[in-house]
XYZ file of C-alpha atoms in Angstrom:
575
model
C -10.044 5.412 22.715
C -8.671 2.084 22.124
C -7.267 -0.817 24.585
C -3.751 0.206 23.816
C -4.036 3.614 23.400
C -5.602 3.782 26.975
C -3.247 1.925 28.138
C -0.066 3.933 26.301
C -2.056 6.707 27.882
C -1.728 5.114 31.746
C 1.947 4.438 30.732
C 2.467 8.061 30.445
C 0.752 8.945 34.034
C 2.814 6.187 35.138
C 5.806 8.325 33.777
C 4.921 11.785 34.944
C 4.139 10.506 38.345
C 7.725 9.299 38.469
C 8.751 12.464 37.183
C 7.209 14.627 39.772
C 8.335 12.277 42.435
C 12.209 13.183 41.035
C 12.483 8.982 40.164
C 12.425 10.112 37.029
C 14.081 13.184 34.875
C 11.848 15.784 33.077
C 11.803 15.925 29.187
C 13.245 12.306 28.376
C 12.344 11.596 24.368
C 9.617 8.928 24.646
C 8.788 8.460 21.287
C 10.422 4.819 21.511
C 8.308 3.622 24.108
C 5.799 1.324 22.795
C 2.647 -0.733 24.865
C 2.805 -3.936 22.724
C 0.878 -7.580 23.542
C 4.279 -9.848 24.537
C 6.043 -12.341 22.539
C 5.285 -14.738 24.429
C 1.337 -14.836 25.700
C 1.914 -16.810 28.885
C 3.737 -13.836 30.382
C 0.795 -11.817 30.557
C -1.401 -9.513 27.978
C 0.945 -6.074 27.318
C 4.351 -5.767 27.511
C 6.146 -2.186 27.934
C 10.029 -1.450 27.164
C 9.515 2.024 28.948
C 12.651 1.193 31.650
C 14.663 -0.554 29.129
C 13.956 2.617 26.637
C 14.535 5.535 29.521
C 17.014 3.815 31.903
C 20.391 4.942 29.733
C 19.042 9.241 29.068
C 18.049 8.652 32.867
C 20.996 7.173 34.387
C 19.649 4.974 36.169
C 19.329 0.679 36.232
C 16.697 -0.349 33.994
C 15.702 -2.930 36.606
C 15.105 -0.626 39.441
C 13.339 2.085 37.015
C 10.669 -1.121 35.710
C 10.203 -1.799 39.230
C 9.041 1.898 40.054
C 7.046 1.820 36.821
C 5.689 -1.144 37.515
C 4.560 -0.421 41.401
C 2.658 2.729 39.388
C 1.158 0.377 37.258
C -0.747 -1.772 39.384
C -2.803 1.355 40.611
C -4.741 1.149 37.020
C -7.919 0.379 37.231
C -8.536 -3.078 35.133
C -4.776 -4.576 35.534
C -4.562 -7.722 38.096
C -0.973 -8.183 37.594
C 2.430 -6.521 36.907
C 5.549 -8.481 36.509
C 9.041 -7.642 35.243
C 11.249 -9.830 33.496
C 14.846 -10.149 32.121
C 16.375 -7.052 32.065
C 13.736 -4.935 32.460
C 10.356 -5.489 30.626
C 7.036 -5.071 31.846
C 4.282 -7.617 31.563
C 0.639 -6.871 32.247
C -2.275 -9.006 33.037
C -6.003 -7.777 32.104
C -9.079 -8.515 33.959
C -11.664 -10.662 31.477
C -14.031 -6.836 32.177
C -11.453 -5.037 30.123
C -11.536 -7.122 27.640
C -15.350 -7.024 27.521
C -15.228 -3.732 27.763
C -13.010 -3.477 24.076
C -15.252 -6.010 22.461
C -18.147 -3.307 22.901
C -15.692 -0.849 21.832
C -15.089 -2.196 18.749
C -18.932 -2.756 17.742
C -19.379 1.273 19.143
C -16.753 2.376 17.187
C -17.893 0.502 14.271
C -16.432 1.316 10.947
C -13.465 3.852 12.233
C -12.444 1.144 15.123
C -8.622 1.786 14.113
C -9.188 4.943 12.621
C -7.591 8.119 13.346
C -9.723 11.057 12.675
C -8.809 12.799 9.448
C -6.781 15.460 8.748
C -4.637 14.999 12.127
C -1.180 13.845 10.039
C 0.705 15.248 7.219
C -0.767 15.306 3.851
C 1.159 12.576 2.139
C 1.039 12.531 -1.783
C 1.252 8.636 -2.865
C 2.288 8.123 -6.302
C 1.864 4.484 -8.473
C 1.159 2.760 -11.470
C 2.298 5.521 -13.563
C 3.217 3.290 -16.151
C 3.437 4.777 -20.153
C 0.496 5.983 -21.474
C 0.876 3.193 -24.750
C -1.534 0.954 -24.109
C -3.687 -1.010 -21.942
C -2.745 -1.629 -17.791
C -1.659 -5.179 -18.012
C -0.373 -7.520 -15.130
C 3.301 -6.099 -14.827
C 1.256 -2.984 -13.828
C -1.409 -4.684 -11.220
C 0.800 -5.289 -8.332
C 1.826 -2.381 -7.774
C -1.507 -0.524 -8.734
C -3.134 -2.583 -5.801
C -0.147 -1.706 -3.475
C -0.084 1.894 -4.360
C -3.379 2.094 -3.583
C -4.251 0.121 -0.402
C -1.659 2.096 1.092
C -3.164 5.404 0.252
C -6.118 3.798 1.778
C -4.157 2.658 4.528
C -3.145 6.324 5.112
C -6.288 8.023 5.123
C -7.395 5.528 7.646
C -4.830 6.437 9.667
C -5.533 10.020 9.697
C -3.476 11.003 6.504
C -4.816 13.805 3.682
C -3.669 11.773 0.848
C -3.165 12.369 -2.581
C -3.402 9.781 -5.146
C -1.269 10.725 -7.771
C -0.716 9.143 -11.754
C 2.528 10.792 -13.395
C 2.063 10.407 -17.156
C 5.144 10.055 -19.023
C 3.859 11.702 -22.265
C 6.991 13.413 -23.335
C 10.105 11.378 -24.975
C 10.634 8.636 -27.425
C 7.763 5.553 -26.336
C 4.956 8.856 -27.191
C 6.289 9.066 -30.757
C 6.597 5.392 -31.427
C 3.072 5.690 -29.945
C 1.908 8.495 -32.366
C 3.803 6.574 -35.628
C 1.713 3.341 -34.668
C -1.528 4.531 -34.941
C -0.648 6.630 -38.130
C 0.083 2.771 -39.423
C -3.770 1.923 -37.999
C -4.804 5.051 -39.444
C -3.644 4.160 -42.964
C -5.191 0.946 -42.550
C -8.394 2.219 -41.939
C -8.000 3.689 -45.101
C -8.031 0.475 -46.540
C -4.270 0.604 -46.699
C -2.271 -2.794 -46.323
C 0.314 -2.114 -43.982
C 1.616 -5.292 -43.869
C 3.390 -6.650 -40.305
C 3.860 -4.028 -37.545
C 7.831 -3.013 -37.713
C 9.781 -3.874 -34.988
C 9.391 -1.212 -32.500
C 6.064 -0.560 -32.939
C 2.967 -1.018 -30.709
C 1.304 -3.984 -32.203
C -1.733 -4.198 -29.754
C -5.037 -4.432 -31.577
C -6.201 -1.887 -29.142
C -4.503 0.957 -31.729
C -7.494 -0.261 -33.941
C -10.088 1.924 -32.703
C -8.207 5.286 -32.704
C -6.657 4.779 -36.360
C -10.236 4.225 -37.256
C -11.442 7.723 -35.428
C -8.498 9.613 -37.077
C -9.451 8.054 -40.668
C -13.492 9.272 -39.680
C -12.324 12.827 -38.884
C -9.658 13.366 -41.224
C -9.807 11.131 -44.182
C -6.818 10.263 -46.202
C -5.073 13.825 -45.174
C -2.827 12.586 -43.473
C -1.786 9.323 -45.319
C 1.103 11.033 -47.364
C 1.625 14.337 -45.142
C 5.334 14.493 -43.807
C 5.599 13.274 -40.148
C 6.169 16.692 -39.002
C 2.629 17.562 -39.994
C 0.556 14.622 -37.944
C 3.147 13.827 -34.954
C 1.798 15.561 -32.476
C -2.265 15.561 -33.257
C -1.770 11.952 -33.146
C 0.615 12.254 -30.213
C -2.361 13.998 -28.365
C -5.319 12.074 -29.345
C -3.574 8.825 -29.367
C -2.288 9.628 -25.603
C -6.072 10.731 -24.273
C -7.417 7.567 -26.037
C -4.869 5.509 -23.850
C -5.194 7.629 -20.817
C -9.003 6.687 -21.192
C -8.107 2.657 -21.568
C -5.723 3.440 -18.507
C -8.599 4.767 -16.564
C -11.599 1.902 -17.569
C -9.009 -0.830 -16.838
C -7.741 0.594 -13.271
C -11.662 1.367 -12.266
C -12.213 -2.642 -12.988
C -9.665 -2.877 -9.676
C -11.777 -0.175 -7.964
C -8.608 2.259 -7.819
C -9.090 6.021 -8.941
C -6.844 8.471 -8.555
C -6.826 12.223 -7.422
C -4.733 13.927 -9.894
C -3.113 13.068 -13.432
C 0.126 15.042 -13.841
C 1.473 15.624 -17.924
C 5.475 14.922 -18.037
C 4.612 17.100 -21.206
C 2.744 20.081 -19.089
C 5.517 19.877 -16.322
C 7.958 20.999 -18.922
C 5.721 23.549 -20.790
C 5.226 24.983 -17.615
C 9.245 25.262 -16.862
C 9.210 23.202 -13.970
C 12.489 21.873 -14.535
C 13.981 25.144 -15.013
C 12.625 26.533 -11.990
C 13.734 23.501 -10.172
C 17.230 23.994 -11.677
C 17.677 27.856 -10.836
C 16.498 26.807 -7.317
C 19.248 23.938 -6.996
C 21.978 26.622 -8.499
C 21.187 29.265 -6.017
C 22.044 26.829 -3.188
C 25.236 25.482 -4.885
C 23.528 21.921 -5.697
C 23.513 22.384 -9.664
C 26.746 23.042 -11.370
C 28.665 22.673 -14.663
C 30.901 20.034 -15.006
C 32.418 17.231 -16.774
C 31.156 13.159 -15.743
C 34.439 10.831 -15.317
C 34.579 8.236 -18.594
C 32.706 5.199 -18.089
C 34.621 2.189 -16.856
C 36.282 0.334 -19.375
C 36.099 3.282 -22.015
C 39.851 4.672 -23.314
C 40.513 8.660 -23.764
C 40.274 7.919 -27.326
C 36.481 6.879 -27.000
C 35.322 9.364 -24.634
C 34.738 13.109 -25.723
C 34.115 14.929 -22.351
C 31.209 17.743 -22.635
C 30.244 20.296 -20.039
C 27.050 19.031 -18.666
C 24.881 21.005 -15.705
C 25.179 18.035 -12.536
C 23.419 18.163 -9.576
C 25.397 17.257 -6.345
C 23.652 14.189 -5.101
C 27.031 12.914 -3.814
C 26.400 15.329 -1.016
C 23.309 13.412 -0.275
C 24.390 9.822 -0.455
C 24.244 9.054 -4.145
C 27.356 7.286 -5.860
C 27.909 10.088 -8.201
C 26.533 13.852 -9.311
C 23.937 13.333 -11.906
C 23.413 15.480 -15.134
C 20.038 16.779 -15.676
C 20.457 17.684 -19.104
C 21.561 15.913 -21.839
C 23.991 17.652 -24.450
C 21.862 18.221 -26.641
C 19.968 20.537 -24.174
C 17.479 18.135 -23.317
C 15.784 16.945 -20.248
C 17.428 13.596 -18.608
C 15.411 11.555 -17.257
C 16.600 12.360 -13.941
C 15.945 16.433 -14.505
C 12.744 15.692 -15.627
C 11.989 13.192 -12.398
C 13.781 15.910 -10.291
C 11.354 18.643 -11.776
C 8.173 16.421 -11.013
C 9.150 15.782 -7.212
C 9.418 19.080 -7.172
C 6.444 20.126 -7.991
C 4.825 17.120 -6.013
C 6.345 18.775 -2.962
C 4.822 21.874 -2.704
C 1.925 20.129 -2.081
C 2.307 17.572 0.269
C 4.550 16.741 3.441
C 5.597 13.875 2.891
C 6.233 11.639 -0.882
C 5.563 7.833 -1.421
C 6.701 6.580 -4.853
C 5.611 3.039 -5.984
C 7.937 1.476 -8.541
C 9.023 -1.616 -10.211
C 11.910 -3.296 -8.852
C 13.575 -2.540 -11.964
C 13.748 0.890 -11.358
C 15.845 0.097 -8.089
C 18.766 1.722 -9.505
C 17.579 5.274 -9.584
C 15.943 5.407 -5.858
C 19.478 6.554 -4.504
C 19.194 9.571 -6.600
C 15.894 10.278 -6.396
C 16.005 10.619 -2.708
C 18.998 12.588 -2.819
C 17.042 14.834 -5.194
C 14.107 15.058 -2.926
C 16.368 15.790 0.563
C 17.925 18.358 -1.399
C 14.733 20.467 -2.565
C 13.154 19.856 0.624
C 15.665 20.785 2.799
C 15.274 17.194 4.265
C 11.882 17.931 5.170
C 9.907 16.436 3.452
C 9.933 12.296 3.981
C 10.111 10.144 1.229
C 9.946 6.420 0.303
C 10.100 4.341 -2.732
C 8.238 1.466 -2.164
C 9.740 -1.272 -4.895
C 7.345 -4.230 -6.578
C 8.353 -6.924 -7.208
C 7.044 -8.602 -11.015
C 4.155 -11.311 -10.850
C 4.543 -14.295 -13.058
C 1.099 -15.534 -13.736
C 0.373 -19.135 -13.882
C -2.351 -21.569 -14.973
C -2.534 -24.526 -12.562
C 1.059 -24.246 -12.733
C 2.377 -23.601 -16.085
C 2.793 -20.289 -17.390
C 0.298 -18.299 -19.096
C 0.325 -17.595 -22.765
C 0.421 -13.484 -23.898
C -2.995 -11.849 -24.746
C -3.310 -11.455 -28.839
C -5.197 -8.428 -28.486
C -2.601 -6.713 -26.430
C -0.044 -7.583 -28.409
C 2.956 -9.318 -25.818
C 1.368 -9.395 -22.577
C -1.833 -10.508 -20.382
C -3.683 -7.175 -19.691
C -5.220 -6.436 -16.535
C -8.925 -6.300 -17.159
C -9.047 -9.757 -18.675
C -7.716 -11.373 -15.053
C -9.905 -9.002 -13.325
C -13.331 -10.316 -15.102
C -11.948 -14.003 -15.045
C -11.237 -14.058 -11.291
C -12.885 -10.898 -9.899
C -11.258 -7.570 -8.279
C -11.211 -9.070 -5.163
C -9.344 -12.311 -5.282
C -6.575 -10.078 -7.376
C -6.559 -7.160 -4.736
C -6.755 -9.400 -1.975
C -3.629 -11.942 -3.599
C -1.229 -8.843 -4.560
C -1.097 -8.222 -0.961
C -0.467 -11.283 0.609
C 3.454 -11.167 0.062
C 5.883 -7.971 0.654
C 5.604 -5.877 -2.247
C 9.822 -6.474 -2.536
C 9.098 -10.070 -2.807
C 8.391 -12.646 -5.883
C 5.017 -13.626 -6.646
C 3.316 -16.435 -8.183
C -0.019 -15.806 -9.182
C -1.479 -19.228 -10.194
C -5.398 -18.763 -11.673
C -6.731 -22.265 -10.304
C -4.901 -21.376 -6.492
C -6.635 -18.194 -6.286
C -9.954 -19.027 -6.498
C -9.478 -22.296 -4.601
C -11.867 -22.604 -1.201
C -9.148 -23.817 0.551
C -7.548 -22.653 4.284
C -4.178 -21.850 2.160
C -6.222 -19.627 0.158
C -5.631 -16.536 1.709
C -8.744 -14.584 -0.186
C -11.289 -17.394 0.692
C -10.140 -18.380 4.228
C -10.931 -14.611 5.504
C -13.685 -13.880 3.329
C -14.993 -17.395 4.334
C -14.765 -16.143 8.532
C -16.888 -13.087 7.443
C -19.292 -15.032 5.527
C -19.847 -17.744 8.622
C -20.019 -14.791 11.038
C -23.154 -12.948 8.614
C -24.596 -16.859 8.859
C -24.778 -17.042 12.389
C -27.166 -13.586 13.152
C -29.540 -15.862 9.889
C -29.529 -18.677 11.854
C -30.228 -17.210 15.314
C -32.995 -15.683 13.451
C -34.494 -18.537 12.180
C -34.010 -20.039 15.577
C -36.008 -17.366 17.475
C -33.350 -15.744 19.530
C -33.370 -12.439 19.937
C -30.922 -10.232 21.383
C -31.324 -7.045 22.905
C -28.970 -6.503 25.616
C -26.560 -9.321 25.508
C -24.860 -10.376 28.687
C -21.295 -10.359 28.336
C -20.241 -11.935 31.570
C -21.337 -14.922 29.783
C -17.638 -15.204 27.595
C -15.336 -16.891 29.361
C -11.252 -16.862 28.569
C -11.609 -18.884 26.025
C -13.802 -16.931 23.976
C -11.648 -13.681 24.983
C -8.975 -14.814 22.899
C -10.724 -13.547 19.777
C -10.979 -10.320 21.421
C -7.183 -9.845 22.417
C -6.466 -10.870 18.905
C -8.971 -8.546 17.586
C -7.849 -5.594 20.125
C -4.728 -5.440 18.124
C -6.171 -3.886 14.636
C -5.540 -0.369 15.769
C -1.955 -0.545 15.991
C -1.529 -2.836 13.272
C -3.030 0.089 11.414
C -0.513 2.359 13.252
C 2.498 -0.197 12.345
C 1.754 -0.617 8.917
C 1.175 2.903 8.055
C 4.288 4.044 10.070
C 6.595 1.496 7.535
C 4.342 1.936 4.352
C 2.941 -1.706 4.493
C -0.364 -2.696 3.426
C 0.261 -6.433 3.567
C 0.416 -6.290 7.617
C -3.342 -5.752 7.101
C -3.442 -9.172 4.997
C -1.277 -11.069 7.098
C -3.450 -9.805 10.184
C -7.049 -10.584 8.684
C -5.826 -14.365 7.678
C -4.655 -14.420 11.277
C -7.657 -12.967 12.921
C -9.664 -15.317 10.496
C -7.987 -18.674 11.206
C -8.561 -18.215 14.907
C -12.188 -17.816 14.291
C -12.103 -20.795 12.177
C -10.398 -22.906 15.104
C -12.801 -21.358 17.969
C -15.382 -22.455 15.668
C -14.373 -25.630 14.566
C -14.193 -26.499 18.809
C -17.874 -26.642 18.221
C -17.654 -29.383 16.430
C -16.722 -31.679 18.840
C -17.859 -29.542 21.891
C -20.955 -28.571 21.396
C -20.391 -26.167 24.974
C -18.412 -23.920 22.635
C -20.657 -23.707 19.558
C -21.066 -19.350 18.786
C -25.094 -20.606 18.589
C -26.579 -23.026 21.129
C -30.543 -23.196 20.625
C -31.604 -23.797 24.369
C -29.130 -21.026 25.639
C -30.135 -17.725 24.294
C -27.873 -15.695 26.941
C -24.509 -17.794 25.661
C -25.747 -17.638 22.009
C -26.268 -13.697 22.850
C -23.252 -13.117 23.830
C -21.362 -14.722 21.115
C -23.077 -13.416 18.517
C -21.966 -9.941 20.322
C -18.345 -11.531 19.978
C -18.652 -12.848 16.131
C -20.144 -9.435 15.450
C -16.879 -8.184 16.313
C -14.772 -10.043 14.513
C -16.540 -9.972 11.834
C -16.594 -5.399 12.418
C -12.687 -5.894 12.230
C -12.358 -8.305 9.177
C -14.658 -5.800 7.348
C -12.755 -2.659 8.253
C -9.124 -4.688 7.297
C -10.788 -5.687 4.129
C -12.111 -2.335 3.234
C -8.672 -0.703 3.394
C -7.340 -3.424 1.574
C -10.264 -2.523 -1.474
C -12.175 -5.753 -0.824
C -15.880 -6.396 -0.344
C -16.173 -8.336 2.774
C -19.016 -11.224 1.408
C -22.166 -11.902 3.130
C -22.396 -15.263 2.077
C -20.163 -17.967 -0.140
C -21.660 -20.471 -2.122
């Protein structure tokens, strides 16, 4: 059990005890409670808003209630002072032994310090990139790729089942174009000059390969044959070729996912007609008319009965049509059918889109409170583009690809962890530049370096303590003084900034944190330079050097677990 968690625990005895002594009413909601460190660290190390929370459902003064907390408080075993302030809050002060006693919690604990054991939350089914199966991932699709998945990871280390989740959009228009592009590669193979790709096509040289396996297999049968005859063989093969590319190019950014779901298979399966008789039965699908567009006269619009799900009655603008009238999927029905397949199979839904798709979250959720019930949570987390930079001019498209800079060439120019590491370091709803020189830069406002950097100095230090002959067994921790247990109380926090960021679907927390944790590492260990007292390795004082090397270990146990949810190899050494 963790500092806070032991100490949310006391809170609670603190509570009952004022419950059986009738201070207190039975069965008050607590969930708002929270054991936090304060804003302001001179008032003490934890700060509680139980009286401010509880006074109003207990009617009672929040000032009087903090003082009865407070006078249960002080009983706890490790706390040397209770104060209350302002209205009502509840300061704590630590004894240095407590926080001695976390630091070799954290090295116990080891790689699940932070993590809650698996399988004790809902499953939660976390959907991203998903982008169209046409051609290689390229850097519109890496943000949220690295999002998407640092979150999953995020979840699972929180004590979430999570499934990763890919939705591949392999029915509609872009598959066709798709399929008629490579029947142009496929002629050239042939030896056929096909002159400039037409506008619409895919141009991407990356079509090259498959034409050339369709001309191997099938010769020039093809080459005349009405479209009806070669859509969908090339349709298939020419989707599995990308879905392949897809694959190779996300595994250069270490993300894999659980489950590929087929737009195409959903509706060959009748998902969306199962999802439609299940809406109709409950009076959320009916057949109607949409107003006329703004703007339009009678004259221009031809009203036609259209089945229209009520997502009006779940905060949407407007009912949406789920069918076109030509008896085809929207858009929407088909999303609607997906989600609700995705929910019988998870308890709670995480989309990751681009912020262009912000306009279609309202009915999406509406869609998704209305199969459920309301039961089944669901966010769409939106990414914001990238705009990718070269010492600060813009970046000029990739040739091969066709119009854009594809993913795996920034991965091998960089490496996967400077671009995980970078995508992270803003909100996801936020712009981003992502300048090439900036990001590999060993600077301290180089986010990736300046925390890899504190991991790589704390690996140095048990090297050099090596070399110097010091060897610790049982290191004396009564030897770190205040000073040094700053580190710790910063360090102390990880587990609920785990809790935090999982609770509001935010895996940058974890970046902002690490650069944090890291630049007060840095600073304790840049005191060294002028104090040689507070150097982490003094040669003629093997107990000190002991027991900071017990207290770098740490830090350096927390960076590694931060950077492992985040998909980041936490370096050993930097040249």
């Amino acid at each position: 059990m963790t500092l806070y968690t032991r100490f949310a625990t006391h809170l609670d005895a603190a509570l009952d005890a004022l419950v059986t002594a009738g201070d207190l009413p039975a069965g008050l909601d607590r969930a708002n409670v929270t054991v936090e460190p304060p804003r302001d660290a001179s008032h003490g190390d934890l700060a509680t808003n139980a009286a401010m929370v509880l006074a109003k459902p207990a009617s009672t003064n929040p000032r009087a209630l903090a003082d009865k907390i407070a006078e249960q408080l002080r009983k706890v075993e490790g706390v040397t002072e209770v104060s209350v302030a302002g209205p009502g809050f509840i300061n704590l002060t630590l004894s240095d032994d407590v926080w001695r006693g976390e630091l070799s919690t954290i090295l116990t604990d080891a790689d699940d310090y932070g993590r809650t054991a698996a399988g004790k939350r809902p499953t939660v089914n976390v959907e991203y990139v998903s982008a169209n199966p046409t051609g290689p991932m390229h850097m519109g699709h890496c943000r949220g790729a690295v999002v998407g998945d640092a979150l999953a990871s995020l979840l699972e280390f929180a004590g979430h089942k999570v499934i990763r989740e890919y939705y591949v959009n392999d029915a509609g228009g872009q598959v066709d174009t798709l399929a008629r592009s490579v029947h142009l590669r496929y002629r050239e193979a042939l030896g056929e000059d096909i002159g400039p790709i037409p506008d619409g096509f895919y141009p991407g040289d990356y079509l090259l390969p498959i034409g050339q396996a369709l001309a191997a297999e099938f010769g020039d049968k093809y080459v005349g044959a009405p479209e009806a005859e070669w859509l969908v063989l090339f349709r298939t093969r020419a989707v599995a070729a990308m879905l392949v590319l897809i694959k190779d190019d996300l595994a250069l950014l270490g993300i894999h996912h659980d489950l590929f779901s087929s737009e195409a298979a959903l509706q060959a399966a009748g998902k969306p007609e199962a999802a439609e008789a299940d809406l109709r039965s409950r009076g959320l699908v009916y057949d109607g008319m949409l107003e006329a567009p703004k703007g339009e006269t009678p004259e221009d619009w031809e009203p036609v009965m259209l089945p229209l799900f009520r997502s009006t009655q779940f905060g949407d603008d407007q009912d949406r049509p789920i069918k076109k009238s030509n008896g085809q999927w929207t858009y929407f029905g088909a999303d609607l059918a997906y989600h609700y397949q995705k929910a019988q199979h998870a308890d709670q839904l995480i989309d990751i889109w681009g912020a262009d798709h912000a306009g279609t979250v309202k009915r999406i959720t509406a869609a998704v409170a209305a199969l459920t019930g309301g039961k089944t949570r669901f966010d769409v987390k939106l990414v914001q583009m990238v705009r990718l930079l070269r010492a600060g001019e813009p970046v000029k498209m990739s040739k091969r690809a066709g119009n854009f800079v594809t993913l795996a060439d920034v991965v091998r120019e960089v490496g996967k962890d400077v671009v995980r590491f970078t995508m992270l370091t803003r909100k996801s709803d936020a712009q981003m530049d992502f300048d090439f020189a900036k990001v590999v830069e060993a600077s301290k406002d180089n986010p990736v370096f300046y925390v890899q950097y504190a991991h790589a100095r704390i690996a140095s230090l048990g090297r050099r303590a090596a070399e110097a002959g010091i060897i610790c067994d049982q290191p004396d921790l009564s030897q770190l003084d205040t000073e040094d247990l700053a580190l710790v109380k910063l360090a102390a926090q990880f587990p609920r900034i785990v809790e935090t960021a999982a609770a509001h679907r935010e895996p940058h927390r974890i970046a902002f944190y690490l650069y944090d944790l890291a630049a007060t590492f840095h600073a304790q260990w840049n005191v060294g330079n002028d104090r040689p007292d507070r150097r982490f390795l003094i040669a003629d004082n093997a107990d000190l050097t002991c027991a900071r090397l017990f207290l770098a270990n740490a830090i350096g146990q927390i960076v590694r677990n931060g950077l492992s949810i985040m998909g980041v190899e936490a370096v050993q050494e930097m040249n």
